[in-house]
mmCIF file with all atom_site columns, C-alpha atoms and ligand atoms in Angstrom:
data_model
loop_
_atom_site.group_PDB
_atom_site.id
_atom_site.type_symbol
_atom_site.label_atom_id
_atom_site.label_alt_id
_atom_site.label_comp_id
_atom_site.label_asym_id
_atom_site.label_entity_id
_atom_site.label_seq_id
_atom_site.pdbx_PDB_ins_code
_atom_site.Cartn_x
_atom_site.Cartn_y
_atom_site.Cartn_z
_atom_site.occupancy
_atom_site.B_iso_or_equiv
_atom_site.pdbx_formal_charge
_atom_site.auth_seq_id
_atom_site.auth_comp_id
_atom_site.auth_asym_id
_atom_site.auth_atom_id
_atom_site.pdbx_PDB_model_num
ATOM   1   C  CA  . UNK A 1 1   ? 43.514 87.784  107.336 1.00 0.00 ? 1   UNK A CA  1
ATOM   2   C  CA  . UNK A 1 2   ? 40.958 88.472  104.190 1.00 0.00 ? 2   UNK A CA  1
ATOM   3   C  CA  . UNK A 1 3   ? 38.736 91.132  105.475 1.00 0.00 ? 3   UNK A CA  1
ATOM   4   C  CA  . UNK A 1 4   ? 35.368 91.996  103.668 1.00 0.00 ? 4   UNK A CA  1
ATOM   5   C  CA  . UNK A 1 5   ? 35.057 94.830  101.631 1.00 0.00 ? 5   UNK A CA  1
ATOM   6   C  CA  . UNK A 1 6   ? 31.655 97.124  102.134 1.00 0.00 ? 6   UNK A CA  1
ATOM   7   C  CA  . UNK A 1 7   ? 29.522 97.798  99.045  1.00 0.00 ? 7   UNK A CA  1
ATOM   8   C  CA  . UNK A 1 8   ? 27.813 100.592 97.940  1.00 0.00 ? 8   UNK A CA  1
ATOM   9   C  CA  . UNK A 1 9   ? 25.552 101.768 98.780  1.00 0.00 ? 9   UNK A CA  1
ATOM   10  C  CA  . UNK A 1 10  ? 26.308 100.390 102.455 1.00 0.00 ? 10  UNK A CA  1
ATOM   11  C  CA  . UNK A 1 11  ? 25.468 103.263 104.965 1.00 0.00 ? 11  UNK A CA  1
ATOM   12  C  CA  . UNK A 1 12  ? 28.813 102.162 107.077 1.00 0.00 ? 12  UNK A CA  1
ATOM   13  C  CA  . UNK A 1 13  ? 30.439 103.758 103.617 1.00 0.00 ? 13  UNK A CA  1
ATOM   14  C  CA  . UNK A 1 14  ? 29.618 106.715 105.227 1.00 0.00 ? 14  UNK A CA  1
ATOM   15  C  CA  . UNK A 1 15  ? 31.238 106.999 108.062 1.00 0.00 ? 15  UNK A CA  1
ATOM   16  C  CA  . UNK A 1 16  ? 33.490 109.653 108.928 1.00 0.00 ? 16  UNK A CA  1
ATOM   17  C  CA  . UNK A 1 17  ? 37.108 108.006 110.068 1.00 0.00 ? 17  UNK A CA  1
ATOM   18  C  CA  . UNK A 1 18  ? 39.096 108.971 113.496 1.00 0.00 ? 18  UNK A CA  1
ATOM   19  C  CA  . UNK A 1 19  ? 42.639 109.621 114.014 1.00 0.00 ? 19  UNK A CA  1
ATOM   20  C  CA  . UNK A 1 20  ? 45.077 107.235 114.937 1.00 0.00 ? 20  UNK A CA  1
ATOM   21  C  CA  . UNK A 1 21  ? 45.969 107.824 118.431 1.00 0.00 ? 21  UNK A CA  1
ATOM   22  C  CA  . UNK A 1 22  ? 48.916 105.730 118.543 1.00 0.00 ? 22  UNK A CA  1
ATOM   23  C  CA  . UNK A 1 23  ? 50.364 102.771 115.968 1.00 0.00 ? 23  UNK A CA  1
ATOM   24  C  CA  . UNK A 1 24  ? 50.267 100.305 118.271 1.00 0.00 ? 24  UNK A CA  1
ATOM   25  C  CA  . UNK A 1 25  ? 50.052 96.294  117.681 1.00 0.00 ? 25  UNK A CA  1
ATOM   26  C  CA  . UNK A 1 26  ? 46.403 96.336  116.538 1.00 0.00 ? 26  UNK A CA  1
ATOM   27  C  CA  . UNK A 1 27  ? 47.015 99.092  113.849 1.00 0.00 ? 27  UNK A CA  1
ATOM   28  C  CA  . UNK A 1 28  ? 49.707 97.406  112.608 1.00 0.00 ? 28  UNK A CA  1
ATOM   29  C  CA  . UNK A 1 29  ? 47.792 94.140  112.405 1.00 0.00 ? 29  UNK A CA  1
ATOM   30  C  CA  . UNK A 1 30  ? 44.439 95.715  110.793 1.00 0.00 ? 30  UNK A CA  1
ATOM   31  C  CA  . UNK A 1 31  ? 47.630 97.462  108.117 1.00 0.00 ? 31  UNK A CA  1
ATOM   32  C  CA  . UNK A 1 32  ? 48.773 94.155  107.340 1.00 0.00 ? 32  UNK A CA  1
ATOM   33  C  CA  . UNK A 1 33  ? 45.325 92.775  106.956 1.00 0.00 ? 33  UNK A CA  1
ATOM   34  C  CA  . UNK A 1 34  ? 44.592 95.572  104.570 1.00 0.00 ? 34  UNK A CA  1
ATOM   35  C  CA  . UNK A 1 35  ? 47.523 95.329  102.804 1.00 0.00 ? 35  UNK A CA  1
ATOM   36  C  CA  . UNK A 1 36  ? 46.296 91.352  102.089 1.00 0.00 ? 36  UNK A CA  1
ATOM   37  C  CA  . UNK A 1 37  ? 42.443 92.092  101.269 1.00 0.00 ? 37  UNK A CA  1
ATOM   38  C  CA  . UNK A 1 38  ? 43.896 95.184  98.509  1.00 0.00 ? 38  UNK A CA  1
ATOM   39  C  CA  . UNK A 1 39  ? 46.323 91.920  97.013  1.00 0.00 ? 39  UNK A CA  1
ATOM   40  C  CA  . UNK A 1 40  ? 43.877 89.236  96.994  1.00 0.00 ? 40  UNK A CA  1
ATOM   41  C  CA  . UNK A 1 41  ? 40.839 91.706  95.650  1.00 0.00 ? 41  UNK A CA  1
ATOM   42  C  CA  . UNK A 1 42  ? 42.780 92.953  93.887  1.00 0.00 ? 42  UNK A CA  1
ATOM   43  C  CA  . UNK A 1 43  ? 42.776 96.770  94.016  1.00 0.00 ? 43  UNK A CA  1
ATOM   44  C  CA  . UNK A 1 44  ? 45.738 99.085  93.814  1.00 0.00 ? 44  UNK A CA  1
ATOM   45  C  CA  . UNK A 1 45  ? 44.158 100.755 97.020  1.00 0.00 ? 45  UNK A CA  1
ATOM   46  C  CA  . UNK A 1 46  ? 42.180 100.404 100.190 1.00 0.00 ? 46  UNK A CA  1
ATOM   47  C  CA  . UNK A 1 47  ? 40.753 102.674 102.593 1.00 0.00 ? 47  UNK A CA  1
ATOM   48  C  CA  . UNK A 1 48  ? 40.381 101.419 106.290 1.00 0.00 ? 48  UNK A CA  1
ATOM   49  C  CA  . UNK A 1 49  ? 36.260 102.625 105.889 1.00 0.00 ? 49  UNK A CA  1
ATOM   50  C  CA  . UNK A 1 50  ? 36.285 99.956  103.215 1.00 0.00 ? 50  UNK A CA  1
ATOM   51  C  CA  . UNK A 1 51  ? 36.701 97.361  105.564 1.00 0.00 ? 51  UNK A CA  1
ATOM   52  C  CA  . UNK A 1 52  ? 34.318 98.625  108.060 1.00 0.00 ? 52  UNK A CA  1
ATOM   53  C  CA  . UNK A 1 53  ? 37.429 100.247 110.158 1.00 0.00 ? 53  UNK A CA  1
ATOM   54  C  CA  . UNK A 1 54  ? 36.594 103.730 111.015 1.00 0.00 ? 54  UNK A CA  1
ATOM   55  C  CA  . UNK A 1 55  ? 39.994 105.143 111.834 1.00 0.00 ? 55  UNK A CA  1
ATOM   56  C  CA  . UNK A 1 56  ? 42.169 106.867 109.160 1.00 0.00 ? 56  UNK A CA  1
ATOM   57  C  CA  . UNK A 1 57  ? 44.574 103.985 107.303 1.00 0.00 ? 57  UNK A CA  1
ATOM   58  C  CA  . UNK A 1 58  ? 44.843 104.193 103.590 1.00 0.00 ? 58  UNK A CA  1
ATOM   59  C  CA  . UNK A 1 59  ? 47.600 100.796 101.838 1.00 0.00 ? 59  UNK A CA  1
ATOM   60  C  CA  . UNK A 1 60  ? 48.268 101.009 98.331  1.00 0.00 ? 60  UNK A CA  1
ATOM   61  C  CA  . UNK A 1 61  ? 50.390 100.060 95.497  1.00 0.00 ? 61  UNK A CA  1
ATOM   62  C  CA  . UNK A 1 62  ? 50.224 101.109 91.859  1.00 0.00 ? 62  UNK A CA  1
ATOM   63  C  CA  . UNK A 1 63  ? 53.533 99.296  91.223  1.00 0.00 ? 63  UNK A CA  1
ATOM   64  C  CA  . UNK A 1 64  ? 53.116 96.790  88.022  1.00 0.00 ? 64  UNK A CA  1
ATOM   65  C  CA  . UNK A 1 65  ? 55.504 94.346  89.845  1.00 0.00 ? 65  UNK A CA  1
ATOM   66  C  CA  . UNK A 1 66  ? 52.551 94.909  93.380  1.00 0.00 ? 66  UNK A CA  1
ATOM   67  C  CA  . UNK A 1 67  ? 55.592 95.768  95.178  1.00 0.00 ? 67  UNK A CA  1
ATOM   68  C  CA  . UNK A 1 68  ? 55.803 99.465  96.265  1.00 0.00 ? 68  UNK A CA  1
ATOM   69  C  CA  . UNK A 1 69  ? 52.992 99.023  99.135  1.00 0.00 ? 69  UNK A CA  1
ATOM   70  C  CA  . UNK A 1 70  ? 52.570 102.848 101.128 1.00 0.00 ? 70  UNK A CA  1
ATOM   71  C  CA  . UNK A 1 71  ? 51.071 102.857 104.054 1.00 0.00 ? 71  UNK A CA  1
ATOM   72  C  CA  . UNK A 1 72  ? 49.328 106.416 105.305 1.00 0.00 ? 72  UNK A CA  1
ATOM   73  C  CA  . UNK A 1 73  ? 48.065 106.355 108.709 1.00 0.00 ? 73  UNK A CA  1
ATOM   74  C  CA  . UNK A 1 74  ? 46.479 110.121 109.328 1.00 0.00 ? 74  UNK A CA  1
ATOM   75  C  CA  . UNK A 1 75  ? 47.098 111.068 105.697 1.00 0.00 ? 75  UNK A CA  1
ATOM   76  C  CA  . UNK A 1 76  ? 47.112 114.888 104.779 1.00 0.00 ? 76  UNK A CA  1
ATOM   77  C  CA  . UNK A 1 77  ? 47.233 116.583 101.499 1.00 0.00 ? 77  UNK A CA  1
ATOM   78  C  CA  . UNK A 1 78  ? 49.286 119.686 102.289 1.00 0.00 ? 78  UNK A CA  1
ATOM   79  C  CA  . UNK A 1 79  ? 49.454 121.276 98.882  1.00 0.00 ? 79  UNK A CA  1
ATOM   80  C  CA  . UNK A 1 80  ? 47.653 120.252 95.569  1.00 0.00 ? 80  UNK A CA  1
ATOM   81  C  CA  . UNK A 1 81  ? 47.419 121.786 92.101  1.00 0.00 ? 81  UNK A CA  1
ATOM   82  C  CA  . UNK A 1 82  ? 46.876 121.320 88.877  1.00 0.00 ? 82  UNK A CA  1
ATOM   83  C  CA  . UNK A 1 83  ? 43.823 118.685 87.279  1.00 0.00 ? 83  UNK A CA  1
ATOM   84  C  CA  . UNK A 1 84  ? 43.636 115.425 85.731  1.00 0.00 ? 84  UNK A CA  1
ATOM   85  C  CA  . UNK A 1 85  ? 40.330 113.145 84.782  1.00 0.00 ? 85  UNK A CA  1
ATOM   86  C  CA  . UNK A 1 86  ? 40.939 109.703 85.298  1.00 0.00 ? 86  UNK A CA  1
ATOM   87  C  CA  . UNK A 1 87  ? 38.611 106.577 84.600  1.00 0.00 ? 87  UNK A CA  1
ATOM   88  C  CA  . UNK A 1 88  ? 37.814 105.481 88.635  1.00 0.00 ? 88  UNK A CA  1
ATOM   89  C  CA  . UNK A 1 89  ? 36.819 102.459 90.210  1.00 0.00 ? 89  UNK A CA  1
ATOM   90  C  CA  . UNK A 1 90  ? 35.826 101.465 93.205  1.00 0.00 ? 90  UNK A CA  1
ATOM   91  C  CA  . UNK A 1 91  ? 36.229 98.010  95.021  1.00 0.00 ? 91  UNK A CA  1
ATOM   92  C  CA  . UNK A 1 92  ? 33.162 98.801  97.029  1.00 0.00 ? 92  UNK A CA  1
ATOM   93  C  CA  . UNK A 1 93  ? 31.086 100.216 93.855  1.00 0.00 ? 93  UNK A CA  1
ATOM   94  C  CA  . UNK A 1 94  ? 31.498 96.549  91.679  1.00 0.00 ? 94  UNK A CA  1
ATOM   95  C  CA  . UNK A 1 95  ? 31.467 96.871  87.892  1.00 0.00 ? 95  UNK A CA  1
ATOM   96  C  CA  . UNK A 1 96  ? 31.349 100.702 87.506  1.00 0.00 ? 96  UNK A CA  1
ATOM   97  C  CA  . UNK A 1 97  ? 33.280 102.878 86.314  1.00 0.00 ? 97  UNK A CA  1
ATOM   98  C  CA  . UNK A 1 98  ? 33.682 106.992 85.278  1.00 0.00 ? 98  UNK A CA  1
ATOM   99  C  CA  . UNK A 1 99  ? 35.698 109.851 84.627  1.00 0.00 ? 99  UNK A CA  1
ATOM   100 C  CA  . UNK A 1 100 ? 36.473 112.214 87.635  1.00 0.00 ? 100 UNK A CA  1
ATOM   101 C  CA  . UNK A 1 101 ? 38.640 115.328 87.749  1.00 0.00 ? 101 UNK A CA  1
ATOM   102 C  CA  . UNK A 1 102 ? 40.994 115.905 90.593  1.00 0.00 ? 102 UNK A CA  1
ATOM   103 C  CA  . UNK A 1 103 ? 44.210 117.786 91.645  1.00 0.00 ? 103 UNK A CA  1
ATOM   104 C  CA  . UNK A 1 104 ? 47.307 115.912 89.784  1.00 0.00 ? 104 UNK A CA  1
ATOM   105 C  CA  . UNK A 1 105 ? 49.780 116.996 91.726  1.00 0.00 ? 105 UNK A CA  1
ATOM   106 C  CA  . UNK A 1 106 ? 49.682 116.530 95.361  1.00 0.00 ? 106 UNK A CA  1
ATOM   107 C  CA  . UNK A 1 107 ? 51.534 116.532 98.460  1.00 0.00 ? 107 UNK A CA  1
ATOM   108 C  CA  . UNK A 1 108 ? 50.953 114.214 101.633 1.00 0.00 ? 108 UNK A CA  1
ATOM   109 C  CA  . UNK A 1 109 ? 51.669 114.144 104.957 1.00 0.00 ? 109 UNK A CA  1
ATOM   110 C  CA  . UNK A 1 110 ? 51.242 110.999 107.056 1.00 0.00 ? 110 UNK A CA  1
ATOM   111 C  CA  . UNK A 1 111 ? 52.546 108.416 109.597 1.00 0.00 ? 111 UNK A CA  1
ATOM   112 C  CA  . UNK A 1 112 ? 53.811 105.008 108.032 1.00 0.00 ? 112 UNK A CA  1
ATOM   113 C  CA  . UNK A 1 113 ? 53.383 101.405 109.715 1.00 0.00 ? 113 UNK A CA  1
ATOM   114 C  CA  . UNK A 1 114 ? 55.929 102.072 112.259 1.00 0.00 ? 114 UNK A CA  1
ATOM   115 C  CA  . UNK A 1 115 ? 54.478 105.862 112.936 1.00 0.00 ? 115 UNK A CA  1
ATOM   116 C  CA  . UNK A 1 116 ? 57.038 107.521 111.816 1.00 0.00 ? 116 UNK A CA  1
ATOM   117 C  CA  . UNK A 1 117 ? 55.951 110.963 109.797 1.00 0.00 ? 117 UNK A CA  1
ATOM   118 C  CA  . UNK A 1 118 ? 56.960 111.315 106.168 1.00 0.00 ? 118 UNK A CA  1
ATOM   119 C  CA  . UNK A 1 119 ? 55.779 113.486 103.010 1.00 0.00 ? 119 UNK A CA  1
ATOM   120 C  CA  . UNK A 1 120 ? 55.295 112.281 99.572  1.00 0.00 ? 120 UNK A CA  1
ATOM   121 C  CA  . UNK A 1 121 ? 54.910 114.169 96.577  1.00 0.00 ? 121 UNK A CA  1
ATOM   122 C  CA  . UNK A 1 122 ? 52.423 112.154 93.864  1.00 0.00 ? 122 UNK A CA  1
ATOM   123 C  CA  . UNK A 1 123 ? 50.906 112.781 90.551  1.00 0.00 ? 123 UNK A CA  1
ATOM   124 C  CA  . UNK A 1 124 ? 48.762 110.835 88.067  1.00 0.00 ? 124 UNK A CA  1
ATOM   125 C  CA  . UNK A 1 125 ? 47.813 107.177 89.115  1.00 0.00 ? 125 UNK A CA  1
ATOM   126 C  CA  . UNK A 1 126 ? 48.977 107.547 92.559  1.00 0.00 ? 126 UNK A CA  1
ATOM   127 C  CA  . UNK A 1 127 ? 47.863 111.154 93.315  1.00 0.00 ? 127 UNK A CA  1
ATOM   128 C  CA  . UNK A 1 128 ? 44.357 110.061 92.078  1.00 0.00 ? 128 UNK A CA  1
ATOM   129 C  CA  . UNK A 1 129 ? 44.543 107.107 93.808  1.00 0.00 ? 129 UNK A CA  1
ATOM   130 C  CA  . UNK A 1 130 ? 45.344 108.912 97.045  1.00 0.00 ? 130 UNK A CA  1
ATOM   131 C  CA  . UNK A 1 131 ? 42.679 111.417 97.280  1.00 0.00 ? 131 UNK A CA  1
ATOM   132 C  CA  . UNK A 1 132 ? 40.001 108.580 96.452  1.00 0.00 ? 132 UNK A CA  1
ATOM   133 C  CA  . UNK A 1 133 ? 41.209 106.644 99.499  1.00 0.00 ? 133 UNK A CA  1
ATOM   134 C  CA  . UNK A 1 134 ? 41.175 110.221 101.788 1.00 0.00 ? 134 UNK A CA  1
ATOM   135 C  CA  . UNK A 1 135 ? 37.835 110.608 100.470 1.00 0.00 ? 135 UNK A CA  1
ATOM   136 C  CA  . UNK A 1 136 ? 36.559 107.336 101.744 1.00 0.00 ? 136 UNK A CA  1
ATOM   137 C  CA  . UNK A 1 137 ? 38.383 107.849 104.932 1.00 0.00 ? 137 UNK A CA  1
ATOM   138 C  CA  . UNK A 1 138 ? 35.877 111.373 104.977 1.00 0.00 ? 138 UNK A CA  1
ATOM   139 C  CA  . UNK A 1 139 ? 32.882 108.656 103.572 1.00 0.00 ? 139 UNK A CA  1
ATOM   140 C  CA  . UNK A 1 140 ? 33.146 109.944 100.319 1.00 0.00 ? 140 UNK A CA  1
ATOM   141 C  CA  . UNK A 1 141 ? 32.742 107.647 97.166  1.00 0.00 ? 141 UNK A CA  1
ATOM   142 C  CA  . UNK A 1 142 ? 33.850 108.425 93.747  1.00 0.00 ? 142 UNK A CA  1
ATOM   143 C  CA  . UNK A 1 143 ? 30.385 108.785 92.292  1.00 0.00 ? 143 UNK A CA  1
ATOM   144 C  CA  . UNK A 1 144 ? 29.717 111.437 94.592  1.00 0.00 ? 144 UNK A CA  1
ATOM   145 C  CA  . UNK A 1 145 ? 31.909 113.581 92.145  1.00 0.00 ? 145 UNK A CA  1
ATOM   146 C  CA  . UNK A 1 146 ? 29.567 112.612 89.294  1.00 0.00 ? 146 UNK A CA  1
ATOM   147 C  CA  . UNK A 1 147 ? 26.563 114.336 87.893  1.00 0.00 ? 147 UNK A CA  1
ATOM   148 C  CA  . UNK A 1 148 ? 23.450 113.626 89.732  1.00 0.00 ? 148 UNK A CA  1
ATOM   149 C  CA  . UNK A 1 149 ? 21.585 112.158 86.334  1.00 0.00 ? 149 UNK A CA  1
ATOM   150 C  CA  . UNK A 1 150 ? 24.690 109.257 86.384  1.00 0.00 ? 150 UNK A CA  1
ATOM   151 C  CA  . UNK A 1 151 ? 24.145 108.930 90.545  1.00 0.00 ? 151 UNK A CA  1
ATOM   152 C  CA  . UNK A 1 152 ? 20.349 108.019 89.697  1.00 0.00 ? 152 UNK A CA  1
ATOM   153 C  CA  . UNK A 1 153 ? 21.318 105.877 87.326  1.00 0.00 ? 153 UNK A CA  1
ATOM   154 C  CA  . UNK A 1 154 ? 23.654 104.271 89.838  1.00 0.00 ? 154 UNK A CA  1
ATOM   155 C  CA  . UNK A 1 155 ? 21.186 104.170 92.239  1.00 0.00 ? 155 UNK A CA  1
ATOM   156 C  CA  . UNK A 1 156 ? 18.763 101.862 89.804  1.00 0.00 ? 156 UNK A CA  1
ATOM   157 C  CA  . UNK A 1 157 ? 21.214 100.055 88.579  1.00 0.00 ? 157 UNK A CA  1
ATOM   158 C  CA  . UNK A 1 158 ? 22.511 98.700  92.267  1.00 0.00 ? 158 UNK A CA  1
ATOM   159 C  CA  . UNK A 1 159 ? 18.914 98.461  93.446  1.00 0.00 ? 159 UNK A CA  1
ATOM   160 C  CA  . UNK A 1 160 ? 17.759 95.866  90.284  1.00 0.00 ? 160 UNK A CA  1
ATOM   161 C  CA  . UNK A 1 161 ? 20.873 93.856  91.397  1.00 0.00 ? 161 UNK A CA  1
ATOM   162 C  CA  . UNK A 1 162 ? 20.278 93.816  95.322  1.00 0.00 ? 162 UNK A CA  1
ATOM   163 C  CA  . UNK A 1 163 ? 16.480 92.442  94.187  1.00 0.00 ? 163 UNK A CA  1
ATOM   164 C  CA  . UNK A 1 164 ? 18.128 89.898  92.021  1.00 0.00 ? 164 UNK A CA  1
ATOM   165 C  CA  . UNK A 1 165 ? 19.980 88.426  95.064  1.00 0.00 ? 165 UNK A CA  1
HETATM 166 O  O1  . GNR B 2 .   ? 41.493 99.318  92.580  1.00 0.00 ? 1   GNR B O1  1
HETATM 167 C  C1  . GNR B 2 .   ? 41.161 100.503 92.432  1.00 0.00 ? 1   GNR B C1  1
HETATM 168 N  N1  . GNR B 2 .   ? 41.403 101.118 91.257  1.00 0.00 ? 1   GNR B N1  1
HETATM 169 C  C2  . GNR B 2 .   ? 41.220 102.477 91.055  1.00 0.00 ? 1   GNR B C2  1
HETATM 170 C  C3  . GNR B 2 .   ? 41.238 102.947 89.745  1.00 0.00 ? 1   GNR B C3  1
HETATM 171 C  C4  . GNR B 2 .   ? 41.090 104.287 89.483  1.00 0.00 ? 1   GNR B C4  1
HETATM 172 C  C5  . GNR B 2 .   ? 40.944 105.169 90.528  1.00 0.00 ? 1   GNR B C5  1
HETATM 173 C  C6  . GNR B 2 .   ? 40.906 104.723 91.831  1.00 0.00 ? 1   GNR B C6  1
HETATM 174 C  C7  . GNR B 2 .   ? 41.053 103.378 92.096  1.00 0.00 ? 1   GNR B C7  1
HETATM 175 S  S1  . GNR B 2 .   ? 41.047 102.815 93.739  1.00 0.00 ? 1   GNR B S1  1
HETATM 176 C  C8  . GNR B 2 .   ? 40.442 101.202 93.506  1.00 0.00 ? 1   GNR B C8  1
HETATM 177 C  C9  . GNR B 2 .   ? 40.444 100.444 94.813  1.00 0.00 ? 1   GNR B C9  1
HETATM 178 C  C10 . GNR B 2 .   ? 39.501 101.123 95.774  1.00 0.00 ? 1   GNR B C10 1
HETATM 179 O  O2  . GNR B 2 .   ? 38.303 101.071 95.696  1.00 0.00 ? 1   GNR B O2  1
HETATM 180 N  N2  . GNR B 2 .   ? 40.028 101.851 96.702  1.00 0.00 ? 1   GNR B N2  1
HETATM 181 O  O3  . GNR B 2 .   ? 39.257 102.540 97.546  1.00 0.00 ? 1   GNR B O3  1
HETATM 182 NI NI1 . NI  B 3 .   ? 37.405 102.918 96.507  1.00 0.00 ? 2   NI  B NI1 1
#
């Protein structure tokens, strides 16, 4: 099932994920219903917060092919160094984008779709990619990163649209 994505600046966005307890039948099912909404959007990453979910499930694939989907369920970056900027975007920030600076290497620790623990070790695209999905998970958006003269802007910008609806 297509599930709708939040937009900024949607308070829900905000929220602060839970745990997975346990990755039973439901988890699985709200996985594979991410893993469709990232496809059909399409983004090469979705954060369970996105979707108005407030428990901690991350799906993405920066594959060319969109087939190398990772699931994280709990994700955990246990060591990071090193920086990269990368031009970010945001499926719930539409038509916006802007250089951030993050760790590029990183490693994770998390529970796939069948909650079994594994660790990955990620850099560039996917390491990027990774800690912008955690930081929705903590309700973080990108353009929380940037200065606060580009937030206002932001801010105007996404109000003069909401009046135009
Ligand atoms: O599709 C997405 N592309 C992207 C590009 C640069 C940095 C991060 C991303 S994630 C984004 C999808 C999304 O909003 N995930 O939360
Ligand atoms: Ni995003």
């Amino acid at each position: 099932m297509i599930l709708d994505i939040l937009k900024y600046p949607d308070k829900r966005l905000r929220t602060i994920a839970k745990p997975v307890v346990s990755v039973d039948e439901t988890i699985k099912q709200q996985v594979k219903d991410m893993f469709e909404t990232m496809y059909e959007a399409p983004g090469i990453g979705l954060a369970a917060t996105q979707v108005n979910f407030h428990q901690r499930i991350i799906v993405i694939d920066v594959s060319d092919q969109c087939n190398e989907p990772i699931c994280f369920i709990n994700p955990e970056v246990i060591e990071k160094s090193g920086e990269i900027q990368w031009e970010e975007g945001c499926l719930s920030v539409p038509d916006y984008y802007e250089n951030v600076i993050r760790a590029n290497d990183i490693k994770v620790q998390a529970l796939n779709q069948h909650g079994e623990t594994f660790e990955l070790e990620a850099s560039e695209m996917l390491s990027v990619c990774i800690q912008h999905e955690i930081d929705h998970l903590d309700g973080i958006l990108f353009v929380d990163h940037l200065s606060k003269l580009k937030q206002k802007r932001l801010k105007k910008k996404t109000e003069k649209k909401v009046k135009m609806l």
